[in-house]
């Protein structure tokens, strides 16, 4: 009489991936309601992962004095923006996760990387598109690489078989939610499948020193789909964002074990792929000859890169009694705080008016140094008095109405001077250690919001 194999099932939270022996209504980890689903878990003997040379690598414990302290070897991606965000290039053995909205350009960016690395063998694994579809995108990018191998596959066992046969230097997976392994009896995209497939790819990357790029889906809330442990397992998490109605795309790093998380890369989406934007200031600024009310320029910094952005504000009387507050590219809560400071500390009554704020170019900026430019754009629109186009601003606004110092003020001044601005308003406390004489631009040192108003609107 044949004995039936015993199966094991468990309940997993679809939001954070926590495991439970039984169904629970509210997740004890993330607090989500009705997020647990049952999945059959039958693990066979662990799949043996081999290195790119076909041999098994075994690690042994080492003393800390025996470990080499040299910098990690990196691959040059031939993309200056991506190299900047990664911290210098692809680190050998790293696992990189790229997330973003559908149609934002994740697959285009990954394919451009694979096609531009002509001196390395790249294996591009697609679980969403056929090889013919990828070929059409490659023709649109107008780039060819004989060392770029394309395969449409979703089975982890078959993928590792292709890896053993082709011996690639870099692997691209599009996307991690489409992969499945035979060791887990669950559908692709489930918590257990994503976790197990990522674990196998991580083990392969570390043992073979092969960088692996994963493309991940995001949820309607903008978070990466799958368990939260997915972000903990990978070395780098890149967020590809931007408004599909605008041409610019922003690449940010939310986690990076080999570099800074404050860097930002800017791309321009064109018909033939993504183009690097080396000087974002000239593209983010409008070139109107006539000065308009409600428009100001701020010197901002993302990571180590200074650039100028245009801030547009519109203030009008509330038509329906309840004033509206709306912002695009700027934190709405901070906008409400700045409006409260204007009313309490500077005496401008804006509580009965609609206020709309927009960062030109469709980008999102979190630098507090643009506060001064934001309130001046609002006042310029409210009074219908334009601010001269050759004036630039940099300063953080405190709750008492003071203008607080900002970081890297010399880089901000130099960027404004390079683009032809004649005047810049900066916090007075930033003057310590700053040699004003070495700049040709006129520098106004201000400590209170009222000082700026008296200078510009007198």
Tab-separated table of C-alpha atoms in Angstrom:
chain	number	residue	atom	x	y	z
A	1	UNK	CA	0.000	0.000	0.000
A	2	UNK	CA	1.466	3.328	-1.098
A	3	UNK	CA	1.889	5.949	1.588
A	4	UNK	CA	0.715	9.391	0.520
A	5	UNK	CA	3.264	12.154	1.007
A	6	UNK	CA	2.340	14.532	3.765
A	7	UNK	CA	1.989	18.149	2.661
A	8	UNK	CA	2.535	21.194	4.808
A	9	UNK	CA	0.652	24.463	4.501
A	10	UNK	CA	1.176	27.796	6.190
A	11	UNK	CA	-0.419	31.217	6.202
A	12	UNK	CA	1.546	34.211	4.904
A	13	UNK	CA	0.812	37.933	5.091
A	14	UNK	CA	0.725	39.351	1.565
A	15	UNK	CA	1.975	42.739	2.832
A	16	UNK	CA	4.988	41.917	4.992
A	17	UNK	CA	5.499	38.150	4.487
A	18	UNK	CA	5.220	37.095	8.136
A	19	UNK	CA	4.316	33.402	8.544
A	20	UNK	CA	1.589	31.994	10.777
A	21	UNK	CA	0.451	28.457	11.542
A	22	UNK	CA	-3.208	29.518	11.226
A	23	UNK	CA	-5.277	32.304	9.715
A	24	UNK	CA	-5.504	35.539	11.666
A	25	UNK	CA	-7.623	38.554	10.811
A	26	UNK	CA	-5.069	41.249	11.603
A	27	UNK	CA	-1.365	40.821	10.886
A	28	UNK	CA	0.597	41.092	14.153
A	29	UNK	CA	3.599	42.499	12.265
A	30	UNK	CA	2.287	45.202	9.909
A	31	UNK	CA	-1.283	45.605	11.174
A	32	UNK	CA	-2.989	44.860	7.826
A	33	UNK	CA	-6.458	43.290	7.947
A	34	UNK	CA	-7.420	40.174	5.927
A	35	UNK	CA	-3.969	39.944	4.346
A	36	UNK	CA	-3.208	36.278	5.191
A	37	UNK	CA	-3.405	33.654	2.456
A	38	UNK	CA	-2.761	29.920	2.707
A	39	UNK	CA	0.070	28.429	0.674
A	40	UNK	CA	1.253	24.834	0.378
A	41	UNK	CA	4.901	24.553	1.337
A	42	UNK	CA	6.734	21.377	0.299
A	43	UNK	CA	10.482	21.800	0.277
A	44	UNK	CA	12.646	19.141	-1.283
A	45	UNK	CA	16.356	18.901	-0.756
A	46	UNK	CA	17.857	22.321	-1.185
A	47	UNK	CA	18.891	23.096	-4.719
A	48	UNK	CA	22.645	23.246	-5.003
A	49	UNK	CA	23.741	26.558	-6.451
A	50	UNK	CA	26.877	26.498	-8.531
A	51	UNK	CA	29.135	29.368	-9.407
A	52	UNK	CA	29.596	30.785	-12.875
A	53	UNK	CA	32.612	28.524	-13.373
A	54	UNK	CA	30.471	25.429	-12.705
A	55	UNK	CA	32.191	24.653	-9.394
A	56	UNK	CA	30.848	24.727	-5.877
A	57	UNK	CA	32.458	27.354	-3.666
A	58	UNK	CA	32.846	26.778	0.038
A	59	UNK	CA	33.491	29.534	2.527
A	60	UNK	CA	35.538	29.156	5.654
A	61	UNK	CA	35.681	31.374	8.734
A	62	UNK	CA	38.425	33.994	8.643
A	63	UNK	CA	39.944	36.289	11.222
A	64	UNK	CA	39.071	39.917	10.698
A	65	UNK	CA	42.768	40.651	10.152
A	66	UNK	CA	42.826	38.103	7.294
A	67	UNK	CA	39.950	39.719	5.391
A	68	UNK	CA	41.017	41.988	2.557
A	69	UNK	CA	40.003	45.620	3.141
A	70	UNK	CA	40.365	46.679	-0.476
A	71	UNK	CA	37.409	48.332	-2.195
A	72	UNK	CA	34.895	46.161	-3.999
A	73	UNK	CA	35.546	45.548	-7.691
A	74	UNK	CA	32.920	47.328	-9.771
A	75	UNK	CA	31.592	47.083	-13.315
A	76	UNK	CA	31.304	50.354	-15.216
A	77	UNK	CA	27.711	50.395	-16.516
A	78	UNK	CA	28.556	53.031	-19.186
A	79	UNK	CA	25.753	55.094	-17.616
A	80	UNK	CA	27.017	58.030	-15.549
A	81	UNK	CA	23.660	58.593	-13.834
A	82	UNK	CA	23.351	54.946	-12.754
A	83	UNK	CA	26.997	54.839	-11.665
A	84	UNK	CA	26.401	57.903	-9.483
A	85	UNK	CA	23.361	56.364	-7.766
A	86	UNK	CA	25.095	52.992	-7.246
A	87	UNK	CA	28.187	54.656	-5.809
A	88	UNK	CA	30.564	54.014	-8.715
A	89	UNK	CA	29.180	51.034	-10.631
A	90	UNK	CA	27.950	47.472	-10.197
A	91	UNK	CA	29.678	45.656	-7.342
A	92	UNK	CA	30.607	42.044	-8.014
A	93	UNK	CA	28.227	39.672	-6.265
A	94	UNK	CA	25.667	42.374	-5.488
A	95	UNK	CA	21.895	41.919	-5.714
A	96	UNK	CA	20.123	45.058	-6.953
A	97	UNK	CA	16.364	45.598	-6.955
A	98	UNK	CA	14.804	48.224	-9.265
A	99	UNK	CA	11.186	49.198	-8.569
A	100	UNK	CA	8.760	51.622	-10.160
A	101	UNK	CA	5.315	52.132	-11.642
A	102	UNK	CA	4.241	50.218	-14.775
A	103	UNK	CA	5.508	51.881	-17.944
A	104	UNK	CA	7.926	54.179	-16.132
A	105	UNK	CA	10.946	52.661	-17.938
A	106	UNK	CA	12.367	49.935	-15.659
A	107	UNK	CA	12.734	47.343	-18.435
A	108	UNK	CA	14.100	49.967	-20.825
A	109	UNK	CA	16.767	50.985	-18.296
A	110	UNK	CA	17.734	47.347	-17.618
A	111	UNK	CA	17.942	46.526	-21.337
A	112	UNK	CA	20.059	49.626	-22.001
A	113	UNK	CA	22.497	48.488	-19.321
A	114	UNK	CA	22.673	44.993	-20.853
A	115	UNK	CA	23.228	46.331	-24.383
A	116	UNK	CA	25.810	48.950	-23.426
A	117	UNK	CA	28.042	46.521	-21.494
A	118	UNK	CA	29.667	45.143	-24.647
A	119	UNK	CA	32.802	43.883	-22.921
A	120	UNK	CA	30.801	41.605	-20.585
A	121	UNK	CA	28.486	38.671	-21.209
A	122	UNK	CA	24.998	39.581	-19.984
A	123	UNK	CA	22.074	37.195	-19.546
A	124	UNK	CA	18.712	38.984	-19.767
A	125	UNK	CA	15.957	36.763	-18.357
A	126	UNK	CA	12.401	37.925	-19.028
A	127	UNK	CA	9.354	36.307	-17.512
A	128	UNK	CA	6.915	38.897	-18.849
A	129	UNK	CA	7.889	39.370	-22.502
A	130	UNK	CA	8.948	37.141	-25.355
A	131	UNK	CA	12.347	37.388	-27.006
A	132	UNK	CA	10.722	39.048	-30.026
A	133	UNK	CA	9.244	41.823	-27.867
A	134	UNK	CA	12.625	42.460	-26.278
A	135	UNK	CA	14.193	42.561	-29.754
A	136	UNK	CA	11.725	45.281	-30.803
A	137	UNK	CA	12.667	47.371	-27.744
A	138	UNK	CA	16.332	46.821	-28.521
A	139	UNK	CA	15.789	48.113	-32.054
A	140	UNK	CA	14.107	51.201	-30.635
A	141	UNK	CA	17.058	51.796	-28.303
A	142	UNK	CA	19.243	51.511	-31.413
A	143	UNK	CA	22.008	49.555	-29.744
A	144	UNK	CA	23.390	46.075	-30.434
A	145	UNK	CA	25.554	43.769	-28.356
A	146	UNK	CA	26.602	40.280	-29.413
A	147	UNK	CA	27.404	39.437	-25.769
A	148	UNK	CA	23.838	40.141	-24.602
A	149	UNK	CA	21.879	36.883	-24.388
A	150	UNK	CA	18.073	36.971	-24.194
A	151	UNK	CA	15.901	34.193	-22.793
A	152	UNK	CA	12.236	34.084	-21.831
A	153	UNK	CA	11.976	31.862	-18.753
A	154	UNK	CA	10.168	31.704	-15.389
A	155	UNK	CA	11.547	28.489	-13.859
A	156	UNK	CA	14.459	28.978	-11.461
A	157	UNK	CA	15.829	25.514	-12.255
A	158	UNK	CA	15.917	26.291	-16.001
A	159	UNK	CA	17.442	29.721	-15.354
A	160	UNK	CA	20.342	28.206	-13.412
A	161	UNK	CA	20.783	25.673	-16.222
A	162	UNK	CA	21.122	28.579	-18.698
A	163	UNK	CA	23.546	30.285	-16.320
A	164	UNK	CA	25.729	27.172	-16.185
A	165	UNK	CA	25.785	26.890	-19.993
A	166	UNK	CA	26.388	30.578	-20.822
A	167	UNK	CA	28.630	31.590	-17.880
A	168	UNK	CA	27.435	35.251	-17.815
A	169	UNK	CA	29.193	38.137	-16.078
A	170	UNK	CA	25.912	39.968	-15.274
A	171	UNK	CA	22.331	38.708	-14.936
A	172	UNK	CA	19.128	40.745	-15.347
A	173	UNK	CA	15.819	39.312	-14.080
A	174	UNK	CA	12.594	40.905	-15.375
A	175	UNK	CA	10.783	40.489	-13.045
A	176	UNK	CA	11.185	38.712	-9.690
A	177	UNK	CA	7.382	38.387	-9.315
A	178	UNK	CA	7.189	36.093	-12.373
A	179	UNK	CA	9.730	33.496	-11.182
A	180	UNK	CA	8.877	30.201	-9.516
A	181	UNK	CA	10.871	27.288	-8.130
A	182	UNK	CA	9.827	23.631	-7.919
A	183	UNK	CA	10.816	23.472	-4.256
A	184	UNK	CA	7.747	25.568	-3.351
A	185	UNK	CA	4.205	24.549	-4.320
A	186	UNK	CA	2.791	28.033	-4.719
A	187	UNK	CA	1.906	30.319	-7.601
A	188	UNK	CA	4.462	32.816	-8.986
A	189	UNK	CA	4.312	36.166	-7.193
A	190	UNK	CA	3.266	34.675	-3.861
A	191	UNK	CA	5.181	35.523	-0.707
A	192	UNK	CA	6.882	32.144	-0.408
A	193	UNK	CA	7.906	32.038	-4.098
A	194	UNK	CA	9.372	35.563	-4.056
A	195	UNK	CA	11.260	34.837	-0.859
A	196	UNK	CA	12.668	31.488	-2.038
A	197	UNK	CA	13.608	32.704	-5.547
A	198	UNK	CA	15.336	35.771	-4.128
A	199	UNK	CA	17.197	33.612	-1.618
A	200	UNK	CA	18.484	31.345	-4.403
A	201	UNK	CA	19.583	34.320	-6.520
A	202	UNK	CA	21.265	35.905	-3.508
A	203	UNK	CA	23.129	32.696	-2.751
A	204	UNK	CA	24.229	32.418	-6.377
A	205	UNK	CA	25.374	36.075	-6.536
A	206	UNK	CA	27.496	35.823	-3.393
A	207	UNK	CA	29.070	32.474	-4.264
A	208	UNK	CA	29.840	33.295	-7.905
A	209	UNK	CA	30.599	37.051	-7.517
A	210	UNK	CA	28.081	37.768	-10.304
A	211	UNK	CA	25.962	40.932	-10.036
A	212	UNK	CA	22.223	40.312	-10.418
A	213	UNK	CA	19.685	43.024	-11.291
A	214	UNK	CA	16.103	42.340	-10.267
A	215	UNK	CA	13.109	44.299	-11.555
A	216	UNK	CA	10.217	44.428	-9.087
A	217	UNK	CA	6.589	45.475	-9.286
A	218	UNK	CA	5.057	48.012	-6.927
A	219	UNK	CA	1.651	48.159	-5.266
A	220	UNK	CA	-0.966	50.902	-5.649
A	221	UNK	CA	0.536	52.568	-2.564
A	222	UNK	CA	3.914	52.883	-4.293
A	223	UNK	CA	5.647	50.188	-2.210
A	224	UNK	CA	7.522	47.240	-3.676
A	225	UNK	CA	5.198	44.275	-4.130
A	226	UNK	CA	5.904	41.153	-2.116
A	227	UNK	CA	7.160	40.640	1.406
A	228	UNK	CA	9.124	43.392	3.122
A	229	UNK	CA	11.937	40.896	3.596
A	230	UNK	CA	12.631	41.234	-0.145
A	231	UNK	CA	14.088	44.713	0.462
A	232	UNK	CA	16.122	43.418	3.406
A	233	UNK	CA	17.658	40.567	1.403
A	234	UNK	CA	18.982	42.622	-1.519
A	235	UNK	CA	22.057	44.869	-1.339
A	236	UNK	CA	20.595	47.874	-3.159
A	237	UNK	CA	17.045	49.128	-3.695
A	238	UNK	CA	16.561	51.638	-6.518
A	239	UNK	CA	13.303	53.517	-7.021
A	240	UNK	CA	12.522	54.652	-10.566
A	241	UNK	CA	9.943	57.422	-10.388
A	242	UNK	CA	8.459	60.220	-12.421
A	243	UNK	CA	5.245	61.507	-13.914
A	244	UNK	CA	4.320	59.712	-17.134
A	245	UNK	CA	2.938	63.011	-18.428
A	246	UNK	CA	6.435	64.523	-18.190
A	247	UNK	CA	9.584	63.442	-19.952
A	248	UNK	CA	11.873	63.308	-16.915
A	249	UNK	CA	12.574	60.218	-14.807
A	250	UNK	CA	14.273	60.181	-11.409
A	251	UNK	CA	16.372	57.248	-10.149
A	252	UNK	CA	16.829	57.259	-6.367
A	253	UNK	CA	18.499	54.833	-3.993
A	254	UNK	CA	16.514	53.966	-0.861
A	255	UNK	CA	19.045	51.354	0.285
A	256	UNK	CA	22.667	50.889	-0.741
A	257	UNK	CA	25.225	48.768	1.090
A	258	UNK	CA	28.010	49.972	-1.221
A	259	UNK	CA	27.338	53.706	-1.466
A	260	UNK	CA	25.290	56.694	-0.420
A	261	UNK	CA	21.483	56.730	-0.470
A	262	UNK	CA	21.306	60.495	-1.055
A	263	UNK	CA	22.363	60.451	-4.709
A	264	UNK	CA	19.915	60.957	-7.576
A	265	UNK	CA	20.050	60.234	-11.304
A	266	UNK	CA	17.959	62.112	-13.872
A	267	UNK	CA	16.897	60.730	-17.256
A	268	UNK	CA	14.859	62.062	-20.130
A	269	UNK	CA	12.466	59.598	-21.762
A	270	UNK	CA	12.740	59.758	-25.541
A	271	UNK	CA	11.436	57.611	-28.405
A	272	UNK	CA	14.776	55.773	-28.563
A	273	UNK	CA	15.130	55.094	-24.840
A	274	UNK	CA	16.391	56.932	-21.768
A	275	UNK	CA	18.878	59.766	-22.181
A	276	UNK	CA	21.133	60.863	-19.344
A	277	UNK	CA	20.616	64.445	-18.150
A	278	UNK	CA	24.049	65.717	-17.175
A	279	UNK	CA	22.949	69.302	-16.451
A	280	UNK	CA	19.400	69.221	-15.019
A	281	UNK	CA	19.381	72.930	-14.141
A	282	UNK	CA	19.101	74.090	-17.753
A	283	UNK	CA	16.262	71.649	-18.491
A	284	UNK	CA	14.260	72.269	-15.306
A	285	UNK	CA	14.229	76.040	-15.777
A	286	UNK	CA	11.899	77.739	-18.231
A	287	UNK	CA	13.433	80.212	-20.663
A	288	UNK	CA	10.702	82.864	-20.685
A	289	UNK	CA	12.031	86.346	-21.390
A	290	UNK	CA	9.204	88.018	-19.481
A	291	UNK	CA	9.127	87.825	-15.680
A	292	UNK	CA	5.876	86.350	-14.337
A	293	UNK	CA	4.396	86.581	-10.865
A	294	UNK	CA	4.386	83.418	-8.760
A	295	UNK	CA	7.635	82.039	-10.221
A	296	UNK	CA	10.894	81.733	-8.263
A	297	UNK	CA	14.171	79.835	-8.660
A	298	UNK	CA	15.754	77.836	-5.833
A	299	UNK	CA	19.225	76.340	-5.524
A	300	UNK	CA	18.717	72.731	-4.431
A	301	UNK	CA	21.039	69.793	-3.783
A	302	UNK	CA	20.387	66.067	-4.140
A	303	UNK	CA	23.272	63.994	-2.840
A	304	UNK	CA	26.429	65.687	-4.119
A	305	UNK	CA	24.754	67.303	-7.133
A	306	UNK	CA	23.589	70.941	-7.033
A	307	UNK	CA	20.920	72.091	-9.484
A	308	UNK	CA	18.382	74.872	-9.838
A	309	UNK	CA	14.644	74.236	-9.899
A	310	UNK	CA	11.710	76.428	-10.816
A	311	UNK	CA	8.870	76.805	-8.310
A	312	UNK	CA	5.458	77.954	-9.530
A	313	UNK	CA	2.665	79.173	-7.242
A	314	UNK	CA	-0.874	80.349	-7.869
A	315	UNK	CA	-2.897	82.155	-5.173
A	316	UNK	CA	-6.517	83.071	-5.792
A	317	UNK	CA	-9.658	83.811	-3.785
A	318	UNK	CA	-11.515	80.711	-2.611
A	319	UNK	CA	-14.511	80.357	-4.912
A	320	UNK	CA	-16.481	77.878	-2.799
A	321	UNK	CA	-15.815	79.141	0.707
A	322	UNK	CA	-13.359	76.415	1.709
A	323	UNK	CA	-9.787	77.261	0.586
A	324	UNK	CA	-7.860	74.549	-1.241
A	325	UNK	CA	-4.232	73.560	-0.688
A	326	UNK	CA	-2.570	71.564	-3.449
A	327	UNK	CA	1.087	70.808	-4.225
A	328	UNK	CA	2.877	68.809	-6.900
A	329	UNK	CA	6.432	67.702	-6.165
A	330	UNK	CA	6.418	69.312	-2.698
A	331	UNK	CA	5.243	67.981	0.673
A	332	UNK	CA	1.699	69.242	1.294
A	333	UNK	CA	2.144	69.207	5.083
A	334	UNK	CA	5.218	71.396	4.819
A	335	UNK	CA	3.305	73.764	2.535
A	336	UNK	CA	0.614	74.145	5.212
A	337	UNK	CA	3.322	74.841	7.789
A	338	UNK	CA	4.880	77.564	5.619
A	339	UNK	CA	1.479	79.178	5.078
A	340	UNK	CA	0.951	79.229	8.850
A	341	UNK	CA	4.347	80.913	9.312
A	342	UNK	CA	3.438	83.548	6.717
A	343	UNK	CA	0.196	84.348	8.501
A	344	UNK	CA	1.489	84.240	12.076
A	345	UNK	CA	4.972	85.713	11.765
A	346	UNK	CA	4.762	87.913	8.658
A	347	UNK	CA	1.146	89.085	8.801
A	348	UNK	CA	0.006	87.872	5.361
A	349	UNK	CA	-3.610	86.708	5.400
A	350	UNK	CA	-3.872	83.662	3.149
A	351	UNK	CA	-6.397	81.604	5.111
A	352	UNK	CA	-9.268	82.583	2.756
A	353	UNK	CA	-7.343	81.947	-0.470
A	354	UNK	CA	-6.611	78.901	-2.616
A	355	UNK	CA	-2.913	78.049	-2.862
A	356	UNK	CA	-1.532	75.804	-5.609
A	357	UNK	CA	2.171	74.920	-5.775
A	358	UNK	CA	4.100	73.094	-8.481
A	359	UNK	CA	7.735	72.046	-8.956
A	360	UNK	CA	8.416	72.443	-12.685
A	361	UNK	CA	9.514	69.360	-14.618
A	362	UNK	CA	7.429	66.842	-12.664
A	363	UNK	CA	10.190	66.050	-10.147
A	364	UNK	CA	9.793	65.642	-6.389
A	365	UNK	CA	12.138	67.605	-4.126
A	366	UNK	CA	12.647	67.032	-0.385
A	367	UNK	CA	15.415	69.593	0.176
A	368	UNK	CA	14.296	72.008	2.965
A	369	UNK	CA	16.455	74.737	1.382
A	370	UNK	CA	13.690	75.471	-1.138
A	371	UNK	CA	11.393	76.808	1.632
A	372	UNK	CA	12.433	80.415	1.030
A	373	UNK	CA	11.694	80.177	-2.695
A	374	UNK	CA	8.311	78.538	-1.968
A	375	UNK	CA	7.001	81.322	0.289
A	376	UNK	CA	8.283	84.006	-2.077
A	377	UNK	CA	6.531	82.359	-5.021
A	378	UNK	CA	3.313	82.324	-2.973
A	379	UNK	CA	3.643	86.004	-2.013
A	380	UNK	CA	4.596	86.977	-5.562
A	381	UNK	CA	1.384	85.402	-6.855
A	382	UNK	CA	-0.711	86.844	-4.033
A	383	UNK	CA	0.511	90.406	-4.623
A	384	UNK	CA	0.819	89.899	-8.413
A	385	UNK	CA	4.342	91.324	-8.291
A	386	UNK	CA	6.946	89.416	-10.291
A	387	UNK	CA	10.381	88.578	-8.953
A	388	UNK	CA	13.324	89.359	-11.280
A	389	UNK	CA	14.463	86.282	-13.187
A	390	UNK	CA	18.120	86.834	-12.272
A	391	UNK	CA	17.383	86.280	-8.536
A	392	UNK	CA	17.867	82.905	-6.836
A	393	UNK	CA	17.049	81.688	-3.297
A	394	UNK	CA	18.311	79.100	-0.789
A	395	UNK	CA	17.120	78.900	2.792
A	396	UNK	CA	15.091	76.835	5.250
A	397	UNK	CA	12.214	78.500	7.107
A	398	UNK	CA	11.754	77.896	10.831
A	399	UNK	CA	8.501	78.091	12.782
A	400	UNK	CA	9.459	81.451	14.265
A	401	UNK	CA	9.973	82.969	10.801
A	402	UNK	CA	13.775	82.804	10.896
A	403	UNK	CA	15.812	81.689	7.894
A	404	UNK	CA	17.898	78.734	8.982
A	405	UNK	CA	21.277	77.790	7.469
A	406	UNK	CA	21.496	75.089	4.794
A	407	UNK	CA	24.231	72.652	3.795
A	408	UNK	CA	26.798	73.075	0.988
A	409	UNK	CA	25.984	76.741	0.442
A	410	UNK	CA	29.119	77.326	-1.652
A	411	UNK	CA	28.008	74.685	-4.196
A	412	UNK	CA	24.575	76.301	-4.445
A	413	UNK	CA	26.083	79.757	-5.034
A	414	UNK	CA	28.506	78.409	-7.625
A	415	UNK	CA	25.703	76.679	-9.553
A	416	UNK	CA	23.597	79.853	-9.608
A	417	UNK	CA	26.597	81.876	-10.751
A	418	UNK	CA	27.389	79.367	-13.500
A	419	UNK	CA	23.885	79.693	-14.938
A	420	UNK	CA	24.057	83.481	-15.112
A	421	UNK	CA	22.093	84.575	-12.029
A	422	UNK	CA	23.014	88.014	-10.674
A	423	UNK	CA	21.691	87.798	-7.090
A	424	UNK	CA	21.130	85.088	-4.511
A	425	UNK	CA	19.507	85.249	-1.062
A	426	UNK	CA	21.086	82.945	1.525
A	427	UNK	CA	20.822	82.577	5.332
A	428	UNK	CA	22.963	84.973	7.332
A	429	UNK	CA	24.331	82.144	9.487
A	430	UNK	CA	25.853	80.537	6.376
A	431	UNK	CA	28.307	83.428	6.100
A	432	UNK	CA	30.630	81.863	8.699
A	433	UNK	CA	33.639	80.486	6.851
A	434	UNK	CA	32.252	81.623	3.475
A	435	UNK	CA	34.505	83.833	1.350
A	436	UNK	CA	31.998	86.065	-0.430
A	437	UNK	CA	34.706	87.905	-2.374
A	438	UNK	CA	35.475	84.881	-4.556
A	439	UNK	CA	31.989	84.986	-6.124
A	440	UNK	CA	30.908	87.422	-8.835
A	441	UNK	CA	27.232	87.012	-7.972
A	442	UNK	CA	25.697	89.479	-5.466
A	443	UNK	CA	24.958	87.672	-2.195
A	444	UNK	CA	22.211	88.890	0.172
A	445	UNK	CA	22.555	87.661	3.748
A	446	UNK	CA	19.159	87.490	5.446
A	447	UNK	CA	18.020	86.168	8.824
A	448	UNK	CA	14.275	86.934	8.819
A	449	UNK	CA	11.553	86.475	6.251
A	450	UNK	CA	10.632	90.163	6.546
A	451	UNK	CA	14.073	91.245	5.313
A	452	UNK	CA	13.544	89.447	2.002
A	453	UNK	CA	10.096	91.013	1.592
A	454	UNK	CA	11.429	94.530	2.172
A	455	UNK	CA	14.214	94.013	-0.371
A	456	UNK	CA	12.064	92.499	-3.142
A	457	UNK	CA	8.626	94.096	-2.644
A	458	UNK	CA	9.469	97.609	-1.497
